[in-house]
Amino acid sequence: MVAYIVKRVLLMIPTLFGVMLITFAVTQFVPGGPVEKLLGEMQGIAGGGEVHSTPRAIYRGDSGLDSERLAHLEKLYGFDKPPLERFISMMGRYLVFDFGTSYYHQRSVAELVVSRMPVSMSLGLWSFIIVYAVCIPLGIKKAVADGSRFDLISSTVILVGYAIPGFVLGVLLVVLFGGGSFWSIFPLRGLVSDNFDELSPLMQVLDYLWHMVLPITSGAVGSLAVMTMLTKNSFLEEINKQYVLTARAKGLSEGKVLYKHVFRNGIIPIITGFPGYFIASFFTGSLLIETIFSLQGMGLLAYESVLNRDYPVVLGTLYFFTIIGLVSRLLSDLSYVIVDPRITFESIDG
């Protein structure tokens, strides 16, 4: 096991380096970098006035932009050095998790990510709990009752839910329950109310959960269908195997057959995806869900970073999340062996 883990960790290094190199190279050819974007904003307000936000405060009035000022802007953003030198310098800082400062927000990238993480973690964690808590028992029940009226009705319901995009469902929920046109039941902005600090501990918990109902519902419905059908198909495949017929022939009850024999094998595809989905649920965000419900999470941060050519945020978060993705993939492979001892590391590696 140790040798396999070491080998996988060593393979992560060129993978991570390659991802960062390709992304960095792409950013060099994308038109409208941070300097060009700032120049465009300056030309757009050339009629006079003063730009108040940093780094736009470099420009004053309509005095023009000479080569010295342009060189100053390029130095400010670090574009006065060759691309290769900038990439090596960036990777050196990233090795110690120094992601630099955001061009747009003028804050540390690490600080910016930490400030947005509670929203994404809240959405991801609750969606994760709901999806697994509902889909596993529902999928097992559908497999046992395959072809029945319950199976048909539940499949229809979850497939309809899957067919509705999360943001469309979010808008529908806002219209119905957020005071859009019908009932004003759930709040629509932020994780907590404005008077959160004044509430008792119990009321704070209830207030937080009340704010989470609509966004979590919007984000979790699509995953419910996928996980439920995966669970059903996995258990249905096991139920139809020969060893189940043999167990029944020995006189074992359906409950023992299902939970003593079928469950152990049928749950493997579900459990092995557990680590990756669990980790990803903490660090991902949905742009449209966050926008609809006015939540400042990772999805909105990623969109703003690309839109504003905020390369430190784009590259810094990509580096961090690539590491998270590689580690979660390793944990998923290790979970195969933990769940099913018949699987060896040689078979996984092969």
Short mmCIF file of C-alpha atoms in Angstrom, two decimals:
data_model
loop_
_atom_site.label_atom_id
_atom_site.label_comp_id
_atom_site.label_asym_id
_atom_site.label_seq_id
_atom_site.Cartn_x
_atom_site.Cartn_y
_atom_site.Cartn_z
CA MET A 1 0.00 0.00 0.00
CA VAL A 2 2.78 2.44 0.91
CA ALA A 3 4.55 1.88 -2.41
CA TYR A 4 1.32 2.48 -4.32
CA ILE A 5 0.59 5.70 -2.43
CA VAL A 6 4.14 6.99 -2.98
CA LYS A 7 3.89 6.19 -6.69
CA ARG A 8 0.58 8.02 -7.00
CA VAL A 9 1.89 11.04 -5.11
CA LEU A 10 4.91 11.20 -7.41
CA LEU A 11 2.61 11.06 -10.43
CA MET A 12 0.64 14.00 -9.03
CA ILE A 13 3.65 16.30 -9.41
CA PRO A 14 3.90 16.24 -13.25
CA THR A 15 0.10 16.27 -13.50
CA LEU A 16 -0.16 19.38 -11.36
CA PHE A 17 2.74 21.02 -13.18
CA GLY A 18 1.16 20.26 -16.56
CA VAL A 19 -2.23 21.67 -15.57
CA MET A 20 -0.65 24.88 -14.31
CA LEU A 21 1.65 25.22 -17.34
CA ILE A 22 -1.19 24.81 -19.85
CA THR A 23 -3.45 27.22 -17.97
CA PHE A 24 -0.69 29.78 -17.59
CA ALA A 25 0.13 29.54 -21.31
CA VAL A 26 -3.54 30.02 -22.23
CA THR A 27 -3.79 33.15 -20.10
CA GLN A 28 -0.89 34.66 -22.04
CA PHE A 29 -2.85 34.47 -25.30
CA VAL A 30 -6.28 35.46 -24.03
CA PRO A 31 -7.04 38.95 -25.36
CA GLY A 32 -7.73 41.65 -22.83
CA GLY A 33 -5.38 40.93 -19.94
CA PRO A 34 -5.44 42.97 -16.73
CA VAL A 35 -3.29 45.78 -18.21
CA GLU A 36 -5.40 45.98 -21.38
CA LYS A 37 -8.57 45.87 -19.32
CA LEU A 38 -7.37 48.78 -17.19
CA LEU A 39 -6.37 50.73 -20.29
CA GLY A 40 -9.81 50.16 -21.77
CA GLU A 41 -11.43 51.49 -18.62
CA MET A 42 -9.17 54.54 -18.74
CA GLN A 43 -10.12 55.25 -22.33
CA GLY A 44 -13.77 54.78 -21.44
CA ILE A 45 -13.59 57.62 -18.91
CA ALA A 46 -11.26 59.83 -20.90
CA GLY A 47 -13.69 62.70 -20.59
CA GLY A 48 -12.24 63.53 -17.18
CA GLY A 49 -12.81 62.72 -13.55
CA GLU A 50 -10.98 60.48 -11.15
CA VAL A 51 -10.96 56.76 -10.66
CA HIS A 52 -11.21 55.98 -6.99
CA SER A 53 -10.63 52.24 -6.63
CA THR A 54 -7.20 50.63 -6.50
CA PRO A 55 -5.33 50.11 -8.82
CA ARG A 56 -7.45 52.38 -10.98
CA ALA A 57 -6.36 55.31 -8.81
CA ILE A 58 -3.16 55.32 -10.86
CA TYR A 59 -5.06 57.31 -13.47
CA ARG A 60 -6.06 60.93 -12.98
CA GLY A 61 -8.25 62.86 -15.36
CA ASP A 62 -7.63 62.85 -19.09
CA SER A 63 -3.91 63.58 -19.07
CA GLY A 64 -3.21 60.61 -21.31
CA LEU A 65 -1.07 57.56 -20.81
CA ASP A 66 2.61 57.82 -21.74
CA SER A 67 5.08 54.97 -22.10
CA GLU A 68 6.42 55.53 -18.59
CA ARG A 69 2.96 55.13 -17.08
CA LEU A 70 2.34 52.02 -19.22
CA ALA A 71 5.63 50.52 -18.03
CA HIS A 72 4.57 51.27 -14.46
CA LEU A 73 1.28 49.39 -15.00
CA GLU A 74 3.07 46.39 -16.48
CA LYS A 75 5.47 46.32 -13.53
CA LEU A 76 2.55 46.62 -11.12
CA TYR A 77 0.98 43.49 -12.57
CA GLY A 78 4.32 41.70 -13.03
CA PHE A 79 4.14 41.71 -16.83
CA ASP A 80 7.52 43.42 -17.18
CA LYS A 81 9.24 40.01 -16.95
CA PRO A 82 9.38 37.21 -19.56
CA PRO A 83 6.57 34.62 -19.30
CA LEU A 84 8.92 31.76 -18.38
CA GLU A 85 10.43 33.74 -15.52
CA ARG A 86 6.96 34.68 -14.28
CA PHE A 87 5.80 31.07 -14.39
CA ILE A 88 8.82 29.77 -12.47
CA SER A 89 8.44 32.53 -9.88
CA MET A 90 4.71 31.77 -9.56
CA MET A 91 5.24 28.04 -9.06
CA GLY A 92 7.93 28.73 -6.48
CA ARG A 93 5.47 30.80 -4.46
CA TYR A 94 2.71 28.26 -4.94
CA LEU A 95 4.88 25.53 -3.41
CA VAL A 96 4.57 27.35 -0.08
CA PHE A 97 0.92 28.21 -0.82
CA ASP A 98 1.63 31.90 -1.40
CA PHE A 99 -0.99 32.75 -4.04
CA GLY A 100 -0.33 36.47 -4.17
CA THR A 101 -2.80 39.34 -4.18
CA SER A 102 -5.95 39.69 -6.24
CA TYR A 103 -5.76 42.37 -8.96
CA TYR A 104 -9.43 43.16 -8.68
CA HIS A 105 -10.21 42.83 -4.97
CA GLN A 106 -6.79 43.98 -3.71
CA ARG A 107 -6.79 41.24 -1.09
CA SER A 108 -4.73 38.15 -0.50
CA VAL A 109 -6.00 35.30 -2.67
CA ALA A 110 -5.90 32.91 0.29
CA GLU A 111 -7.86 35.38 2.42
CA LEU A 112 -10.36 35.89 -0.38
CA VAL A 113 -10.92 32.15 -0.81
CA VAL A 114 -11.32 31.63 2.94
CA SER A 115 -13.92 34.41 3.08
CA ARG A 116 -15.96 32.74 0.31
CA MET A 117 -15.57 29.19 1.59
CA PRO A 118 -18.38 29.17 4.21
CA VAL A 119 -21.02 29.59 1.51
CA SER A 120 -19.66 26.81 -0.70
CA MET A 121 -19.10 24.54 2.28
CA SER A 122 -22.65 25.11 3.50
CA LEU A 123 -24.19 24.35 0.13
CA GLY A 124 -21.89 21.42 -0.55
CA LEU A 125 -22.07 19.74 2.85
CA TRP A 126 -25.85 19.82 3.15
CA SER A 127 -26.31 18.73 -0.48
CA PHE A 128 -23.91 15.86 0.15
CA ILE A 129 -25.76 14.71 3.28
CA ILE A 130 -29.18 14.95 1.66
CA VAL A 131 -28.13 13.19 -1.54
CA TYR A 132 -26.57 10.18 0.20
CA ALA A 133 -29.21 9.98 2.93
CA VAL A 134 -32.04 9.89 0.37
CA CYS A 135 -30.52 8.12 -2.63
CA ILE A 136 -29.06 5.00 -1.02
CA PRO A 137 -32.27 3.78 0.69
CA LEU A 138 -34.40 4.95 -2.24
CA GLY A 139 -32.16 3.23 -4.78
CA ILE A 140 -32.19 -0.01 -2.79
CA LYS A 141 -35.96 0.12 -2.51
CA LYS A 142 -36.29 0.70 -6.26
CA ALA A 143 -33.98 -2.24 -7.00
CA VAL A 144 -35.97 -4.57 -4.78
CA ALA A 145 -39.27 -3.33 -6.26
CA ASP A 146 -37.99 -3.16 -9.84
CA GLY A 147 -40.86 -2.83 -12.32
CA SER A 148 -43.47 -2.09 -9.67
CA ARG A 149 -45.72 0.98 -9.57
CA PHE A 150 -43.49 2.50 -6.87
CA ASP A 151 -40.45 2.09 -9.11
CA LEU A 152 -42.24 3.67 -12.09
CA ILE A 153 -43.63 6.65 -10.17
CA SER A 154 -40.39 7.38 -8.30
CA SER A 155 -38.35 7.11 -11.50
CA THR A 156 -40.67 9.55 -13.22
CA VAL A 157 -40.44 12.04 -10.37
CA ILE A 158 -36.65 11.98 -10.04
CA LEU A 159 -36.08 12.09 -13.81
CA VAL A 160 -38.35 15.13 -14.09
CA GLY A 161 -36.31 16.72 -11.32
CA TYR A 162 -33.11 15.82 -13.14
CA ALA A 163 -34.40 17.35 -16.37
CA ILE A 164 -34.98 20.71 -14.68
CA PRO A 165 -31.72 22.72 -14.46
CA GLY A 166 -30.81 23.82 -10.96
CA PHE A 167 -31.01 27.52 -11.76
CA VAL A 168 -34.44 27.12 -13.34
CA LEU A 169 -35.65 25.29 -10.26
CA GLY A 170 -34.10 28.05 -8.15
CA VAL A 171 -36.02 30.73 -10.01
CA LEU A 172 -39.23 28.69 -9.67
CA LEU A 173 -38.69 28.33 -5.92
CA VAL A 174 -38.08 32.06 -5.60
CA VAL A 175 -41.31 32.80 -7.45
CA LEU A 176 -43.31 30.33 -5.36
CA PHE A 177 -41.81 30.62 -1.88
CA GLY A 178 -39.48 33.62 -1.87
CA GLY A 179 -42.03 36.38 -2.22
CA GLY A 180 -41.73 36.50 -6.00
CA SER A 181 -45.42 36.18 -6.83
CA PHE A 182 -47.01 33.82 -4.31
CA TRP A 183 -45.77 33.06 -0.78
CA SER A 184 -43.01 34.85 1.11
CA ILE A 185 -41.81 31.97 3.28
CA PHE A 186 -38.05 31.67 2.83
CA PRO A 187 -35.34 34.38 2.82
CA LEU A 188 -33.44 35.04 -0.39
CA ARG A 189 -30.17 36.70 0.60
CA GLY A 190 -27.09 35.48 2.45
CA LEU A 191 -26.47 32.63 4.87
CA VAL A 192 -28.02 34.35 7.87
CA SER A 193 -30.28 37.28 8.72
CA ASP A 194 -29.03 40.78 9.46
CA ASN A 195 -29.89 40.41 13.16
CA PHE A 196 -28.14 37.04 13.45
CA ASP A 197 -25.87 38.15 16.31
CA GLU A 198 -28.88 39.22 18.36
CA LEU A 199 -30.56 35.80 18.18
CA SER A 200 -30.29 33.01 20.74
CA PRO A 201 -28.10 29.99 19.82
CA LEU A 202 -31.13 27.88 18.92
CA MET A 203 -32.63 30.65 16.80
CA GLN A 204 -29.28 31.17 15.07
CA VAL A 205 -29.24 27.51 14.02
CA LEU A 206 -32.82 27.70 12.80
CA ASP A 207 -32.13 30.97 10.99
CA TYR A 208 -29.14 29.46 9.21
CA LEU A 209 -31.08 26.33 8.20
CA TRP A 210 -34.02 28.47 7.04
CA HIS A 211 -31.72 30.40 4.68
CA MET A 212 -30.34 27.14 3.28
CA VAL A 213 -33.62 25.49 2.27
CA LEU A 214 -34.11 27.01 -1.18
CA PRO A 215 -30.49 27.02 -2.46
CA ILE A 216 -29.84 23.48 -1.22
CA THR A 217 -33.06 22.23 -2.79
CA SER A 218 -32.09 23.85 -6.09
CA GLY A 219 -28.63 22.32 -6.07
CA ALA A 220 -29.41 18.83 -4.76
CA VAL A 221 -32.35 17.79 -6.93
CA GLY A 222 -30.24 17.05 -10.01
CA SER A 223 -27.79 14.91 -8.04
CA LEU A 224 -30.62 12.93 -6.48
CA ALA A 225 -31.56 11.38 -9.80
CA VAL A 226 -28.02 10.38 -10.74
CA MET A 227 -27.16 8.83 -7.39
CA THR A 228 -30.52 7.09 -7.02
CA MET A 229 -30.33 5.42 -10.43
CA LEU A 230 -26.69 4.48 -9.83
CA THR A 231 -27.64 2.83 -6.55
CA LYS A 232 -30.62 1.05 -8.10
CA ASN A 233 -28.65 -0.31 -11.07
CA SER A 234 -25.78 -1.43 -8.87
CA PHE A 235 -28.05 -3.36 -6.49
CA LEU A 236 -30.24 -4.69 -9.31
CA GLU A 237 -27.18 -6.15 -11.02
CA GLU A 238 -26.17 -7.91 -7.80
CA ILE A 239 -29.70 -9.18 -7.09
CA ASN A 240 -29.77 -10.97 -10.45
CA LYS A 241 -26.47 -12.80 -9.88
CA GLN A 242 -26.15 -16.51 -9.21
CA TYR A 243 -24.97 -16.26 -5.61
CA VAL A 244 -28.23 -14.53 -4.66
CA LEU A 245 -30.25 -17.40 -6.14
CA THR A 246 -28.06 -19.82 -4.19
CA ALA A 247 -28.61 -17.91 -0.94
CA ARG A 248 -32.35 -17.94 -1.48
CA ALA A 249 -32.26 -21.65 -2.26
CA LYS A 250 -30.61 -22.22 1.13
CA GLY A 251 -33.68 -20.72 2.76
CA LEU A 252 -32.26 -17.33 3.78
CA SER A 253 -34.81 -14.58 4.25
CA GLU A 254 -34.96 -11.72 1.77
CA GLY A 255 -33.67 -9.35 4.44
CA LYS A 256 -30.55 -11.46 5.07
CA VAL A 257 -29.97 -11.95 1.36
CA LEU A 258 -30.23 -8.24 0.74
CA TYR A 259 -28.25 -6.83 3.65
CA LYS A 260 -25.79 -9.67 4.28
CA HIS A 261 -24.85 -10.55 0.70
CA VAL A 262 -26.15 -8.04 -1.84
CA PHE A 263 -25.48 -4.87 0.17
CA ARG A 264 -21.74 -5.49 0.55
CA ASN A 265 -21.20 -5.85 -3.20
CA GLY A 266 -23.84 -3.40 -4.43
CA ILE A 267 -22.63 -0.53 -2.27
CA ILE A 268 -19.06 -0.62 -3.65
CA PRO A 269 -19.65 1.76 -6.62
CA ILE A 270 -21.43 4.18 -4.28
CA ILE A 271 -18.89 4.16 -1.47
CA THR A 272 -15.89 4.43 -3.75
CA GLY A 273 -17.17 7.75 -5.06
CA PHE A 274 -17.75 8.96 -1.51
CA PRO A 275 -14.31 10.57 -0.85
CA GLY A 276 -14.19 12.53 -4.09
CA TYR A 277 -17.76 13.77 -3.83
CA PHE A 278 -17.33 14.59 -0.14
CA ILE A 279 -14.19 16.68 -0.71
CA ALA A 280 -15.54 18.33 -3.84
CA SER A 281 -18.71 19.32 -2.01
CA PHE A 282 -16.67 21.57 0.28
CA PHE A 283 -14.77 23.48 -2.37
CA THR A 284 -17.04 23.87 -5.36
CA GLY A 285 -19.73 26.40 -5.99
CA SER A 286 -22.58 26.98 -8.37
CA LEU A 287 -22.48 30.35 -10.09
CA LEU A 288 -26.15 30.48 -10.99
CA ILE A 289 -27.41 29.22 -7.62
CA GLU A 290 -25.20 31.70 -5.80
CA THR A 291 -26.33 34.52 -8.06
CA ILE A 292 -30.04 33.73 -7.68
CA PHE A 293 -29.84 33.61 -3.89
CA SER A 294 -27.23 36.39 -3.47
CA LEU A 295 -24.57 34.12 -1.97
CA GLN A 296 -20.91 35.09 -2.19
CA GLY A 297 -19.36 31.67 -2.79
CA MET A 298 -16.61 30.05 -4.83
CA GLY A 299 -18.70 29.81 -7.99
CA LEU A 300 -19.25 33.56 -8.12
CA LEU A 301 -15.60 34.20 -7.22
CA ALA A 302 -14.43 32.02 -10.12
CA TYR A 303 -16.71 33.82 -12.55
CA GLU A 304 -15.62 37.26 -11.36
CA SER A 305 -11.97 36.25 -11.60
CA VAL A 306 -12.24 35.15 -15.22
CA LEU A 307 -14.37 38.14 -16.16
CA ASN A 308 -11.94 40.63 -14.60
CA ARG A 309 -8.80 38.79 -15.77
CA ASP A 310 -7.83 38.36 -12.13
CA TYR A 311 -5.05 35.90 -12.87
CA PRO A 312 -3.75 35.45 -9.28
CA VAL A 313 -7.20 34.23 -8.23
CA VAL A 314 -7.70 32.10 -11.35
CA LEU A 315 -4.31 30.39 -11.14
CA GLY A 316 -4.12 30.25 -7.35
CA THR A 317 -7.48 28.58 -6.91
CA LEU A 318 -6.78 26.25 -9.84
CA TYR A 319 -3.56 25.12 -8.17
CA PHE A 320 -5.30 24.50 -4.86
CA PHE A 321 -8.33 22.72 -6.32
CA THR A 322 -6.19 20.57 -8.63
CA ILE A 323 -4.35 19.28 -5.57
CA ILE A 324 -7.70 18.62 -3.89
CA GLY A 325 -8.94 16.76 -6.98
CA LEU A 326 -5.82 14.59 -7.22
CA VAL A 327 -5.95 13.71 -3.53
CA SER A 328 -9.66 12.87 -3.71
CA ARG A 329 -8.97 10.61 -6.68
CA LEU A 330 -6.30 8.79 -4.67
CA LEU A 331 -8.68 8.40 -1.73
CA SER A 332 -11.34 7.00 -4.07
CA ASP A 333 -8.90 4.35 -5.32
CA LEU A 334 -7.87 3.46 -1.77
CA SER A 335 -11.51 3.10 -0.78
CA TYR A 336 -11.91 0.29 -3.34
CA VAL A 337 -9.45 -1.85 -1.37
CA ILE A 338 -10.93 -0.88 1.99
CA VAL A 339 -14.47 -1.74 0.92
CA ASP A 340 -13.59 -4.87 -1.07
CA PRO A 341 -10.44 -6.73 0.05
CA ARG A 342 -10.60 -8.82 -3.13
CA ILE A 343 -9.32 -5.78 -5.04
CA THR A 344 -5.55 -5.32 -4.89
CA PHE A 345 -3.41 -2.31 -5.61
CA GLU A 346 -1.89 -4.16 -8.53
CA SER A 347 -5.33 -4.53 -10.14
CA ILE A 348 -6.09 -0.85 -9.57
CA ASP A 349 -2.72 0.20 -10.97
CA GLY A 350 -3.10 -2.10 -13.94
#
